[in-house]
Short mmCIF file of C-alpha atoms and ligand atoms in Angstrom, two decimals:
data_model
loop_
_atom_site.label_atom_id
_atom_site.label_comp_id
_atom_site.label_asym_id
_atom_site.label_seq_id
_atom_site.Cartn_x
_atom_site.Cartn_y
_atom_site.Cartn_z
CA UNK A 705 164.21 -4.09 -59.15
CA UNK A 706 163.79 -6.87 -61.52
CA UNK A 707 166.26 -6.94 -63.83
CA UNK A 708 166.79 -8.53 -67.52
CA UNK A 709 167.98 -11.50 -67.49
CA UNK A 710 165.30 -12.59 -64.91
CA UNK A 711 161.65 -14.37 -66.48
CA UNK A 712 158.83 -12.83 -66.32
CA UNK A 713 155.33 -14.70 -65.96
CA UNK A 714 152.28 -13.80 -67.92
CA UNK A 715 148.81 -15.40 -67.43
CA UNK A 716 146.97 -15.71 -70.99
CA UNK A 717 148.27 -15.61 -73.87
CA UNK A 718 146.33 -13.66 -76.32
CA UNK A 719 147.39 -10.50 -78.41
CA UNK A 720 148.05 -8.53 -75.17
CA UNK A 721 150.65 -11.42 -73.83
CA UNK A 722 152.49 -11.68 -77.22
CA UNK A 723 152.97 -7.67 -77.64
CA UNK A 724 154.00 -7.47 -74.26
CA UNK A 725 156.07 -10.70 -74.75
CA UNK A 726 158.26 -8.69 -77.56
CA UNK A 727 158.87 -5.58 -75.21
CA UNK A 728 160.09 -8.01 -72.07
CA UNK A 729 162.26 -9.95 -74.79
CA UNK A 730 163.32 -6.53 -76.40
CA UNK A 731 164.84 -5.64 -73.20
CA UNK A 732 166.57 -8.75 -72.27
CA UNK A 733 164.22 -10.49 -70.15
CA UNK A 734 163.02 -14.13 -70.87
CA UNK A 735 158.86 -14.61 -70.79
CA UNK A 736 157.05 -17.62 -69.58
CA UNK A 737 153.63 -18.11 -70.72
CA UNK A 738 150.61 -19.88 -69.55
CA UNK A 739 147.88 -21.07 -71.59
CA UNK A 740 145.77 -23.68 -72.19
CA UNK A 741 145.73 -22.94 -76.39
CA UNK A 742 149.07 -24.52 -77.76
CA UNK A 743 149.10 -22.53 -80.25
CA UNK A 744 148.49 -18.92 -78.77
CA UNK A 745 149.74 -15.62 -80.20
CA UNK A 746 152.31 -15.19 -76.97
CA UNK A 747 152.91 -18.62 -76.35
CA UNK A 748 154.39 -19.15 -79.47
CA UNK A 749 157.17 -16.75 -78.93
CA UNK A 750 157.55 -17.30 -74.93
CA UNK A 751 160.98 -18.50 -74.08
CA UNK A 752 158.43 -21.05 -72.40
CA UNK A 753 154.79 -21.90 -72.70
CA UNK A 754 153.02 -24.00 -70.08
CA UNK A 755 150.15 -25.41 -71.65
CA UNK A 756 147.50 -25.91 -69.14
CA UNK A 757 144.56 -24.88 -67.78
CA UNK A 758 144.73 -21.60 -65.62
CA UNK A 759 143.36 -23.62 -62.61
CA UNK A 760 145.96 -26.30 -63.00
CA UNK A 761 147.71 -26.30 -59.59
CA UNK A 762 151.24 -27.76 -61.59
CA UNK A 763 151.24 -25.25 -63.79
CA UNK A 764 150.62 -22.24 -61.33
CA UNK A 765 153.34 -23.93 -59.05
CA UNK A 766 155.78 -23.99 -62.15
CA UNK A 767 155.06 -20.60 -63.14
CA UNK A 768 155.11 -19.21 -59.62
CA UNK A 769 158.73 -20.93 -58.95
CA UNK A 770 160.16 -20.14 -62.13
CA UNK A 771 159.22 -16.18 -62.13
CA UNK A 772 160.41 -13.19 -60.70
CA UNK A 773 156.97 -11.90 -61.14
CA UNK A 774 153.92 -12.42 -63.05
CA UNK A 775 151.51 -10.34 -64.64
CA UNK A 776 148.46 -10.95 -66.62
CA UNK A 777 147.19 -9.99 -70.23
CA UNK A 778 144.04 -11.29 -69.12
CA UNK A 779 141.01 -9.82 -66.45
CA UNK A 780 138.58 -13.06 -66.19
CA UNK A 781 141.19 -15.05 -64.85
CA UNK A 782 139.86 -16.20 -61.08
CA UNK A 783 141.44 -14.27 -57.91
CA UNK A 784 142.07 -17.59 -56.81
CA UNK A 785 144.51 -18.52 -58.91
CA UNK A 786 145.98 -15.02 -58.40
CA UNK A 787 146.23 -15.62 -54.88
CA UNK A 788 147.69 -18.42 -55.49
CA UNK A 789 150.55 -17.97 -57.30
CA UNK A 790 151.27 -14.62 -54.69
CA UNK A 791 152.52 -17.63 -52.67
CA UNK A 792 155.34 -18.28 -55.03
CA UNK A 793 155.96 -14.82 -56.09
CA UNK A 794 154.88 -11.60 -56.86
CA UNK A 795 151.48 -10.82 -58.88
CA UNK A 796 151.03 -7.46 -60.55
CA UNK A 797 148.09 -6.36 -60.54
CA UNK A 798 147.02 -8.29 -57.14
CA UNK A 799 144.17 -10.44 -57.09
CA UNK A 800 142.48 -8.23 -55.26
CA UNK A 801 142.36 -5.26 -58.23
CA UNK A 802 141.56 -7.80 -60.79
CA UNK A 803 138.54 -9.07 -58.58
CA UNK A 804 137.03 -5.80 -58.72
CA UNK A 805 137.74 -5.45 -62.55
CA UNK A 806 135.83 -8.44 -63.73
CA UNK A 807 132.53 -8.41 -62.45
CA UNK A 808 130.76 -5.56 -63.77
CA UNK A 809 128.45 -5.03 -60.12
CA UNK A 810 131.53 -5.23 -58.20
CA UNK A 811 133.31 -2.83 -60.96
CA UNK A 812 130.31 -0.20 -60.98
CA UNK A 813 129.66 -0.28 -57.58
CA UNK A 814 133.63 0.35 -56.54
CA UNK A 815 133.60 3.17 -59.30
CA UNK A 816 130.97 5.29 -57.53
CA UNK A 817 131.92 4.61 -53.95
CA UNK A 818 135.16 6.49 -55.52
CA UNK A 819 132.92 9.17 -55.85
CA UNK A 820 132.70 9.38 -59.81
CA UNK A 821 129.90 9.09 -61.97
CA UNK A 822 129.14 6.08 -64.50
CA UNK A 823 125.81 5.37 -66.72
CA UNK A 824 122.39 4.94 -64.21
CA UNK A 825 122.82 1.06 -63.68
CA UNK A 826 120.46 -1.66 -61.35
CA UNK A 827 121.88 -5.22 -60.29
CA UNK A 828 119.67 -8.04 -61.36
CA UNK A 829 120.66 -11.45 -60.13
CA UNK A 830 117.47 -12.89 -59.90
CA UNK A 831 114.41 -12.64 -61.74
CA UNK A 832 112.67 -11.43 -58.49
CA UNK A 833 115.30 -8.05 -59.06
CA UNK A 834 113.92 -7.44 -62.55
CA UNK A 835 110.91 -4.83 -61.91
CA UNK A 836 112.60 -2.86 -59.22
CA UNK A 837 115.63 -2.63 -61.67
CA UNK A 838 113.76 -1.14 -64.48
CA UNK A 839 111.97 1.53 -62.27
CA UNK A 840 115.43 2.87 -61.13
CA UNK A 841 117.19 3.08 -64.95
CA UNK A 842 115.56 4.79 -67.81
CA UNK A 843 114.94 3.26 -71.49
CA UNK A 844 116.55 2.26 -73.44
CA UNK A 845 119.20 0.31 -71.91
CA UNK A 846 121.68 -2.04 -72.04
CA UNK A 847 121.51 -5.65 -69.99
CA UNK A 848 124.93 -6.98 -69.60
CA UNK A 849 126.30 -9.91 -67.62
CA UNK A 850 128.41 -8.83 -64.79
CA UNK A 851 130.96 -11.53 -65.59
CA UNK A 852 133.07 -12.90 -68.63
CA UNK A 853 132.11 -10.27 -71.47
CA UNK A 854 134.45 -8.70 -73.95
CA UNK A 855 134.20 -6.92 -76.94
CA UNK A 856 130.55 -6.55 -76.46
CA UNK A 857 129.92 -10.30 -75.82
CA UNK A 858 127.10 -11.13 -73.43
CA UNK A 859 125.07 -7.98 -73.62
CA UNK A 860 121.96 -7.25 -75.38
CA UNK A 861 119.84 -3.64 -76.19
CA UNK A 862 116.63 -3.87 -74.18
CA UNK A 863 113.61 -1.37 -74.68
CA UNK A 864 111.36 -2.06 -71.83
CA UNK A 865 111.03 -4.74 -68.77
CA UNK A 866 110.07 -7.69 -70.79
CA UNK A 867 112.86 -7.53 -73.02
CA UNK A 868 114.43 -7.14 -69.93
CA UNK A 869 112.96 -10.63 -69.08
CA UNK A 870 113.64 -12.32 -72.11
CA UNK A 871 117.28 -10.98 -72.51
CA UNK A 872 117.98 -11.53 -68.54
CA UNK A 873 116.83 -15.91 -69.34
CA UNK A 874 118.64 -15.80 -72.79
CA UNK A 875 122.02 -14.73 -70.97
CA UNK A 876 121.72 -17.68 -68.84
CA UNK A 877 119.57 -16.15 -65.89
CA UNK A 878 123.16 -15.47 -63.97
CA UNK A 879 123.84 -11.98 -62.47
CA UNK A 880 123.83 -8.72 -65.01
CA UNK A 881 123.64 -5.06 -64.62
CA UNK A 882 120.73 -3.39 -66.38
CA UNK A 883 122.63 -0.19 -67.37
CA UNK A 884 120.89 3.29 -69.15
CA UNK A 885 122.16 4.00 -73.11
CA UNK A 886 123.89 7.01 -73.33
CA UNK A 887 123.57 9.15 -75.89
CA UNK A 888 127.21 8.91 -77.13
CA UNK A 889 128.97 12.22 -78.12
CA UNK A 890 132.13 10.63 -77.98
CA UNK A 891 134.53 7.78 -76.03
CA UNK A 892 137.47 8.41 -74.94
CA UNK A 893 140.37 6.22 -72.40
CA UNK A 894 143.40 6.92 -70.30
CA UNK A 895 145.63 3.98 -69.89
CA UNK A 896 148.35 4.32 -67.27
CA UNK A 897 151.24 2.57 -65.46
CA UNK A 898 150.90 2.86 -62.01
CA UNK A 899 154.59 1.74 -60.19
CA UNK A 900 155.17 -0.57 -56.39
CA UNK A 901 155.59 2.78 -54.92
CA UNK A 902 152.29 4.19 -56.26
CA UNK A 903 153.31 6.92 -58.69
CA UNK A 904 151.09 7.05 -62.23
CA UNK A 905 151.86 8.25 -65.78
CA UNK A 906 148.96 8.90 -68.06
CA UNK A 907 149.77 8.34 -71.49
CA UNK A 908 148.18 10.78 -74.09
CA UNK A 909 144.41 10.66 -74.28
CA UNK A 910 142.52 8.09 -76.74
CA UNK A 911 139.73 8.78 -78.62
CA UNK A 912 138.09 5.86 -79.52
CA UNK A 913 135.20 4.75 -81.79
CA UNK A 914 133.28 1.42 -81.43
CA UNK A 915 131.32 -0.49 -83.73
CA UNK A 916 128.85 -3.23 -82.85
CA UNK A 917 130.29 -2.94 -79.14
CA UNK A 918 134.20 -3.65 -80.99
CA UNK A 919 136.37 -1.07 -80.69
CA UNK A 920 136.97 0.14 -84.06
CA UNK A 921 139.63 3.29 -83.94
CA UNK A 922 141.75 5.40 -81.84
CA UNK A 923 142.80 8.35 -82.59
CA UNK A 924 145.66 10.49 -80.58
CA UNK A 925 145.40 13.76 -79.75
CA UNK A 926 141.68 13.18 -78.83
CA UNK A 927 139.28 16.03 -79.43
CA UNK A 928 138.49 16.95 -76.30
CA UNK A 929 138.37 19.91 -74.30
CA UNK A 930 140.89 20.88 -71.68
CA UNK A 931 137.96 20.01 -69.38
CA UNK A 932 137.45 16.71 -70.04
CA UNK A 933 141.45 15.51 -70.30
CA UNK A 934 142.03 16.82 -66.70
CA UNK A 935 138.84 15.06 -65.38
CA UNK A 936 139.43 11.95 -66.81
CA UNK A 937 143.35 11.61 -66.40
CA UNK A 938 142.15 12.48 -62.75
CA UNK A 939 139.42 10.22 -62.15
CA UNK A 940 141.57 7.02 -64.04
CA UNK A 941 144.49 7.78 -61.45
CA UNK A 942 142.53 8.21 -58.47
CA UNK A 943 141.13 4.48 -59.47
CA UNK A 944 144.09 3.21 -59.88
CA UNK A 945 145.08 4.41 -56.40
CA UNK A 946 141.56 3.06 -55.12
CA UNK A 947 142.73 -0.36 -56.38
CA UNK A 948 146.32 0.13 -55.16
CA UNK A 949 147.00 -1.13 -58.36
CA UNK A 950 150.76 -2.03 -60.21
CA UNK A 951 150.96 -2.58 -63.87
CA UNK A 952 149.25 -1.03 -66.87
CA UNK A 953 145.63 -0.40 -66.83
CA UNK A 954 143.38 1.86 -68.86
CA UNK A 955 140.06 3.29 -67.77
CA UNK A 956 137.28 3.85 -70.67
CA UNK A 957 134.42 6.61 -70.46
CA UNK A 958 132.10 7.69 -72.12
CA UNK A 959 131.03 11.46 -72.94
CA UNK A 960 127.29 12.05 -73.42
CA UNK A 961 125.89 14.35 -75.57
CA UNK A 962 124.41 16.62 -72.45
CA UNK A 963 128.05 16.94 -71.61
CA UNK A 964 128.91 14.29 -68.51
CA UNK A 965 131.96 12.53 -68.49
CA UNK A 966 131.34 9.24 -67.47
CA UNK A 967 133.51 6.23 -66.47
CA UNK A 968 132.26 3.22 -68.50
CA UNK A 969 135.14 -0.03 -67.38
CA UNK A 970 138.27 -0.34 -66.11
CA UNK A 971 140.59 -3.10 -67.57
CA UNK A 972 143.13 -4.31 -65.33
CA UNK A 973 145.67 -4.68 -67.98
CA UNK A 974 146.82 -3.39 -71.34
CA UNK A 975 144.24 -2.11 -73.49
CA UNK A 976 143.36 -2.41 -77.40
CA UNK A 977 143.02 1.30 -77.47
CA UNK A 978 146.56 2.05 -76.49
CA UNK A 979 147.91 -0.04 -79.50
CA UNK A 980 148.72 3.19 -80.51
CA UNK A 981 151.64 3.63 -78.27
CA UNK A 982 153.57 0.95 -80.21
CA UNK A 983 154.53 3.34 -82.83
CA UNK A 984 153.90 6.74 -82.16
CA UNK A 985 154.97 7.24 -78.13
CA UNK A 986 158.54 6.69 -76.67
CA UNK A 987 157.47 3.81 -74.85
CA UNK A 988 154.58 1.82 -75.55
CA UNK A 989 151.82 0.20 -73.29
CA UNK A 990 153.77 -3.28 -73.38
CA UNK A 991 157.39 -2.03 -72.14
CA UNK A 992 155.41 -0.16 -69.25
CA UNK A 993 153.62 -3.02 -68.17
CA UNK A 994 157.20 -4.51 -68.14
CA UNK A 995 158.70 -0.93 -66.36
CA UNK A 996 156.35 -1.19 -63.98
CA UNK A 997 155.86 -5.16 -62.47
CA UNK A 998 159.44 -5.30 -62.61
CA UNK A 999 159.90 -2.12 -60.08
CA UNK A 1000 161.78 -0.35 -63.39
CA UNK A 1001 161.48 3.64 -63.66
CA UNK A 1002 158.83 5.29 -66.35
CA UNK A 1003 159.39 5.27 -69.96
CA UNK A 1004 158.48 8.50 -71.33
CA UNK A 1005 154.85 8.58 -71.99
CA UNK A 1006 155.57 11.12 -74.62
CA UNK A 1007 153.56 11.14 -78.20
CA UNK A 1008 155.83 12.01 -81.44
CA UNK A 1009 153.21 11.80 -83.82
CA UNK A 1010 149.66 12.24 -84.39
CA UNK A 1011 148.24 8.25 -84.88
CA UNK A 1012 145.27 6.90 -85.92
CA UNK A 1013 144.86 3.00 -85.22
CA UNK A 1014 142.40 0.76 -86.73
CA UNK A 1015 141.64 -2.87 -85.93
CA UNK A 1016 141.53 -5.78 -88.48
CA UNK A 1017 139.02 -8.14 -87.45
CA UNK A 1018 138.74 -11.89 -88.94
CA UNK A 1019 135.42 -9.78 -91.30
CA UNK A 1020 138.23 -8.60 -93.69
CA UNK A 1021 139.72 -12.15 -94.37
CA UNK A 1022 135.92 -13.10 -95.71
CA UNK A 1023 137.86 -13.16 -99.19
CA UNK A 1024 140.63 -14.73 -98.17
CA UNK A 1025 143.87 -13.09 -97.27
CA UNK A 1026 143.66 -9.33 -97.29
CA UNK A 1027 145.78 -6.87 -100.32
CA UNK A 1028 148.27 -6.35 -97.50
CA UNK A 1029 149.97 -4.23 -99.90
CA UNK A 1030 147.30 -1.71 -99.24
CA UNK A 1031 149.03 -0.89 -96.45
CA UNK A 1032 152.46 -1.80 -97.02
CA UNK A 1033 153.14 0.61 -99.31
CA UNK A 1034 152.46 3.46 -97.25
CA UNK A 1035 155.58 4.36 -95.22
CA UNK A 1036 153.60 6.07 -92.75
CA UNK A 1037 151.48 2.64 -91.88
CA UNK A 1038 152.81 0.58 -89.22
CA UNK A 1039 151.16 -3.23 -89.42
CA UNK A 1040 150.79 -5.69 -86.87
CA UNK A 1041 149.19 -9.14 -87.11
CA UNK A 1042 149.23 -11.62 -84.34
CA UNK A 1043 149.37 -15.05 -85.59
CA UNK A 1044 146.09 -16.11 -85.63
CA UNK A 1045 145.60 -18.49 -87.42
CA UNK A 1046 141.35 -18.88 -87.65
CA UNK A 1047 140.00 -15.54 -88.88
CA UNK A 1048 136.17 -15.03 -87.23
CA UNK A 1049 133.89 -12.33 -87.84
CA UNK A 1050 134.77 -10.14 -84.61
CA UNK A 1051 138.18 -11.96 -83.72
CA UNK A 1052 140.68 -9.26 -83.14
CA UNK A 1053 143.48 -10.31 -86.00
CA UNK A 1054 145.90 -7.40 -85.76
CA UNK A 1055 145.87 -3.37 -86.13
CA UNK A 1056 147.51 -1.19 -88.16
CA UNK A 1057 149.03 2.27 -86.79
CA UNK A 1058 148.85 5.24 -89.40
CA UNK A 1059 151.44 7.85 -88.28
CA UNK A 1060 149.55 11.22 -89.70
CA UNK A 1061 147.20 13.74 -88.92
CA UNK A 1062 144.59 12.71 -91.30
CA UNK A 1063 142.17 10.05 -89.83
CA UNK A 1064 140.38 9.69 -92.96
CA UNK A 1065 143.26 8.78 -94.58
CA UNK A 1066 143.24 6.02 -92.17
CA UNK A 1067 139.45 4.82 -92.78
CA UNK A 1068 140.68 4.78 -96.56
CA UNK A 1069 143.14 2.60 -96.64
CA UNK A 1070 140.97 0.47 -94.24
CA UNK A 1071 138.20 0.80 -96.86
CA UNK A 1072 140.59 -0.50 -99.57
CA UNK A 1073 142.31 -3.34 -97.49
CA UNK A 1074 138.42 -4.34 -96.64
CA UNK A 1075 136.92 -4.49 -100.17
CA UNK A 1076 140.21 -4.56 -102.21
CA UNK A 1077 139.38 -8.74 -102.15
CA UNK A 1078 136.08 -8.60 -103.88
P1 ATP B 2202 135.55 -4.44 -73.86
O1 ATP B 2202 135.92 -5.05 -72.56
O2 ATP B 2202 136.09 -5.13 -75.06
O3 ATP B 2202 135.74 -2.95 -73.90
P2 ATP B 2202 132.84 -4.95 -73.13
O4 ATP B 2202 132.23 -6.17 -73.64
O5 ATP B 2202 133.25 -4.87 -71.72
O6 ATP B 2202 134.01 -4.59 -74.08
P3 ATP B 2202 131.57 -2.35 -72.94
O7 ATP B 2202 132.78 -1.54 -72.79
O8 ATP B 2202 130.63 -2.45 -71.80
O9 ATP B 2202 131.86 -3.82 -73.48
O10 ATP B 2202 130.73 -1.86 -74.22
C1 ATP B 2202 131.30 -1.87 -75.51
C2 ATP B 2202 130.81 -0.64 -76.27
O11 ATP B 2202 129.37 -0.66 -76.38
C3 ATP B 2202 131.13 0.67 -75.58
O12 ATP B 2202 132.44 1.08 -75.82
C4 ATP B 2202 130.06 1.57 -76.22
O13 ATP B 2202 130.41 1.91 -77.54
C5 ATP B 2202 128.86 0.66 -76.25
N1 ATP B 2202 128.14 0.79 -74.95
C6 ATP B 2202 128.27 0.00 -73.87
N2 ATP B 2202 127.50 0.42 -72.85
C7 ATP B 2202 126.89 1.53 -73.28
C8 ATP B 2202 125.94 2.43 -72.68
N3 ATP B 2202 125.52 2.28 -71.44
N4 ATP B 2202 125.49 3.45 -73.43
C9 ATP B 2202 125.92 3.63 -74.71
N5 ATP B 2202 126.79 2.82 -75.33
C10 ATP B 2202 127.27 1.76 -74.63
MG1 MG B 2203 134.67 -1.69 -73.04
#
């Protein structure tokens, strides 16, 4: 067991570093970050932030000798470097889960050799791949780069083979999967710890809605039937096994309307749609992640209210800074922002948590936060 008092390594440091840098502080530990931005959410309140690039042999020798183990916010970072720092000290996740994790033909293919069922999908790496790929997955569908998307990034709504074309040399002719649209009914995603010893704890089921590919809300307890929680608990821990995987991970999947349940992605890491835990479970996403690379028993996965989070993307600072009183003065609103300081259109700024049964209450006050400007 790692204990506090011992630092803890994380690779990135983004929104998922910093929340997961307050949980490892919360219980006594001290946090080392790398990342090349100086000013990243985590690094700024690391006991220590290496800035450098995530290839920079220095740095990963630092980090590596100065850790009791390091983790990662953060599933494009190479293998390499992974493997790299294993020589120093332990990595959780390996390299070897995260390889599968970021490339989308690697991920897909992996996902059904586990015997589970995702969205009809072709590999196209070439141009010469294009035709055969559209005779094996129906229109409309979705061409997405196997590597280095997020949040919908690098993926683009194709009707028939020479959009296919067009789309496959205007995302840079490298390798994609052409993947069949589903006809949505709903998307749901299990995020789990898995521990060293390979044990895993589900936390309570999301139900999540996106919009423009950007995860937009998650709502706990999911409407689902029985059915569908057992399947997909079951299917997200027999892929964690699969990846002999340590850490925090969540699986997302889709539900079509014809009634298949689906496994979309797995992120090899904490997951925007189990922000949630922060407020309303015993132990969030973050002080897992920390449970588990440090060899720590669960934290009760438990849910002790109904929650309904919704993100705040850079779109509702258009007018400036938002009425955060909107939100403040409900007691059962739980706000976090990350320390951003550029708001984009699409850049995840913070969330808020709304502790109540009521989702539209939710979309309401996001309504008001989002116009209350102009
Ligand atoms: P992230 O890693 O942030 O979840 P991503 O860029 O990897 O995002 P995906 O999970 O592939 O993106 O897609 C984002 C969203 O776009 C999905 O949650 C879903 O709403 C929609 N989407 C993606 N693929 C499909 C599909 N095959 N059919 C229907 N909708 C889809
Ligand atoms: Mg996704």
């Amino acid at each position: 067991m790692i204990l506090p008092g011992a630092t803890l390594g994380m690779l990135g440091g983004g929104q998922l570093g910093r929340m997961f840098t307050v949980a490892a502080r919360t219980l006594g530990y001290r946090v080392m970050v790398l990342d090349p931005d100086p000013d990243s959410p985590a690094g700024r309140i690391a006991d220590e932030h290496i800035h450098a690039a995530y290839s920079d042999t220095w740095a990963l020798e630092q980090l590596g000798k100065s850790c009791a183990v390091v983790t990662t916010e953060f599933e494009n970072i190479s293998a390499d470097v992974l493997r790299q720092l294993s020589e120093y000290c332990p990595v959780r996740p390996s390299a070897s889960a995260v390889e599968i994790a970021q490339n989308r033909i690697r991920e897909k293919t992996f996902i059904r050799d586990n015997g589970l069922a995702t969205a009809e999908f072709a590999t196209i790496s070439s141009e010469d791949d294009i035709e055969a790929a559209c005779e094996t997955v129906n229109f409309p569908a979705i061409l997405k780069r196997a590597e280095l998307g997020y949040d919908g990034k690098g993926q683009v709504v194709v009707e028939d083979i020479a959009l296919v074309a067009s789309a496959f040399s205007g995302l840079g002719k490298l390798p994609c999967v052409l993947e069949e649209k589903i006809d949505l009914e709903k998307e749901i995603s299990v995020i789990l710890g898995r521990n060293v010893q390979g044990e895993s704890q589900c936390f309570p089921i999301a139900e999540n809605v996106h919009r423009q590919g950007i995860l937009h809300s998650t709502t706990v307890p999911a409407s689902v039937s029985q059915r569908f929680e057992e399947q997909a608990e079951t299917a997200a821990i027999r892929l964690a096994d699969a990846l002999d995987f340590c850490g925090v991970m969540a699986v997302e999947f889709f539900i079509s309307t014809s009634g298949d349940l689906l496994v979309n992605e797995i992120a090899p890491r904490t997951h925007n749609s189990g922000h949630y835990t922060l407020d309303a479970c015993v132990t969030c996403q973050f002080e897992q992640q920390v449970r588990m690379v440090c060899g720590l028993p669960f934290g009760d996965t438990r849910l002790l209210s109904p929650v309904t989070m919704i993100n705040l993307l850079g779109d509702v600072w258009q007018e400036g800074s938002p009425p955060w009183s909107v939100l403040l003065s409900d007691p059962a609103v739980k706000l976090h922002l990350y320390g951003k300081q550029q708001a984009r259109p699409g850049r995840k700024m913070g969330h808020f948590n709304y502790l109540g049964e009521d989702r539209s209450h939710a979309e309401k006050l996001f309504s008001e936060l989002s116009h209350g400007n102009g």
